[in-house]
CSV table of C-alpha atoms in Angstrom, one decimal:
chain,number,residue,atom,x,y,z
K,1,MET,CA,-2.8,-4.5,15.6
K,2,PHE,CA,-3.4,-5.3,11.9
K,3,CYS,CA,-1.4,-5.8,8.9
K,4,ILE,CA,-1.5,-6.2,5.1
K,5,ILE,CA,1.3,-6.6,3.1
K,6,VAL,CA,0.2,-5.7,-0.8
K,7,LYS,CA,2.1,-7.6,-3.7
K,8,THR,CA,2.0,-5.3,-6.5
K,9,GLN,CA,3.1,-6.6,-9.9
K,10,LEU,CA,2.8,-3.2,-12.6
K,11,LYS,CA,2.5,-3.8,-16.2
K,12,PRO,CA,5.6,-2.8,-18.0
K,13,ASN,CA,6.9,0.9,-17.8
K,14,GLN,CA,4.7,2.0,-15.4
K,15,ARG,CA,6.8,2.3,-12.3
K,16,GLU,CA,7.1,6.3,-12.3
K,17,ASN,CA,3.0,6.4,-12.8
K,18,PHE,CA,2.5,4.3,-9.6
K,19,LEU,CA,4.9,5.9,-7.3
K,20,GLU,CA,3.4,9.4,-8.5
K,21,ALA,CA,0.1,8.1,-7.0
K,22,MET,CA,0.8,5.8,-4.4
K,23,LEU,CA,3.6,7.8,-2.5
K,24,PRO,CA,1.3,10.3,-1.7
K,25,ASN,CA,-1.7,7.9,-0.5
K,26,ALA,CA,1.1,6.3,1.6
K,27,ALA,CA,2.4,9.7,3.2
K,28,ALA,CA,-1.4,10.9,4.0
K,29,SER,CA,-2.2,7.5,5.4
K,30,VAL,CA,0.2,7.9,8.1
K,31,ARG,CA,-0.4,11.5,8.4
K,32,ASP,CA,-4.1,11.8,8.4
K,33,GLU,CA,-5.4,8.7,9.5
K,34,PRO,CA,-5.0,8.0,13.4
K,35,GLY,CA,-5.7,3.8,12.3
K,36,CYS,CA,-2.8,3.8,10.1
K,37,HIS,CA,0.2,3.3,12.1
K,38,VAL,CA,2.4,2.2,9.0
K,39,PHE,CA,2.2,2.5,5.3
K,40,ASP,CA,5.6,1.7,4.0
K,41,VAL,CA,6.0,1.0,0.0
K,42,LEU,CA,9.0,-1.2,-1.0
K,43,GLU,CA,10.5,-1.9,-4.5
K,44,ASP,CA,11.9,-5.4,-5.2
K,45,GLN,CA,15.6,-4.9,-6.0
K,46,GLN,CA,15.4,-6.8,-9.0
K,47,ASP,CA,12.2,-6.0,-10.9
K,48,ALA,CA,11.3,-2.3,-11.1
K,49,ASN,CA,7.7,-3.5,-11.7
K,50,LEU,CA,7.3,-5.3,-8.7
K,51,PHE,CA,6.2,-3.8,-5.4
K,52,TYR,CA,5.3,-4.5,-1.7
K,53,LEU,CA,3.1,-2.2,0.5
K,54,TYR,CA,3.5,-3.2,4.2
K,55,GLU,CA,0.8,-1.2,6.3
K,56,ILE,CA,-0.1,-1.6,10.0
K,57,TYR,CA,-3.5,-0.9,11.3
K,58,ARG,CA,-4.9,-0.4,14.5
K,59,ASP,CA,-7.5,-3.0,13.6
K,60,GLU,CA,-9.6,-3.9,10.6
K,61,SER,CA,-11.8,-1.5,11.0
K,62,ALA,CA,-9.2,1.2,10.5
K,63,LEU,CA,-8.4,-0.7,7.1
K,64,ALA,CA,-11.9,0.1,6.1
K,65,ASP,CA,-11.6,3.5,7.1
K,66,HIS,CA,-8.6,3.8,5.4
K,67,LYS,CA,-10.3,2.6,1.9
K,68,GLN,CA,-13.1,5.2,2.3
K,69,THR,CA,-10.7,8.3,2.5
K,70,PRO,CA,-10.5,10.8,-0.3
K,71,HIS,CA,-6.4,9.9,-1.1
K,72,TYR,CA,-7.1,6.1,-1.3
K,73,LYS,CA,-9.7,6.4,-3.8
K,74,THR,CA,-7.9,9.2,-5.8
K,75,CYS,CA,-4.8,6.6,-5.8
K,76,ARG,CA,-6.8,3.7,-6.5
K,77,GLU,CA,-8.3,5.3,-9.4
K,78,VAL,CA,-4.7,6.3,-10.9
K,79,VAL,CA,-3.1,2.8,-9.9
K,80,ASN,CA,-6.0,0.1,-10.8
K,81,PRO,CA,-5.3,0.4,-14.5
K,82,LEU,CA,-1.5,0.2,-14.1
K,83,ILE,CA,-1.4,-3.3,-12.2
K,84,GLU,CA,-0.9,-6.7,-14.0
K,85,HIS,CA,-1.6,-8.8,-10.6
K,86,GLN,CA,-2.0,-8.2,-6.8
K,87,SER,CA,-2.2,-10.2,-3.8
K,88,VAL,CA,-2.9,-9.1,-0.1
K,89,VAL,CA,-1.2,-11.2,2.8
K,90,ARG,CA,-3.7,-10.5,6.0
K,91,ALA,CA,-1.7,-10.9,9.5
K,92,GLU,CA,-1.7,-10.0,13.0
K,93,VAL,CA,0.9,-8.1,14.5
K,94,LEU,CA,2.7,-9.8,17.2
K,95,ALA,CA,5.3,-7.4,17.7
K,96,THR,CA,6.9,-4.2,15.8
K,97,ASN,CA,10.7,-3.4,16.6
K,98,GLN,CA,12.4,-0.4,15.3
K,99,ALA,CA,15.5,0.8,16.0
């Protein structure tokens, strides 16, 4: 499996606009994409404008497929102008552990 961790620093006062677009995108990704296993949206405890997206895909091609979906494209149109800075970590998933 393949994982990306996206660190997103928003411009000031854009938290609600970001979440309005990102939360439905995350839900649709897991619900509608067979290759998307996890799409978690995490908020930093000390900075309300800092978010992390934790996404697990079957493989890199499933991530490429994700970027072609209508929900992804709609979300990106909204969130791109809200972002101050964004970085991505790409990793292989060795194990997932859930309670």
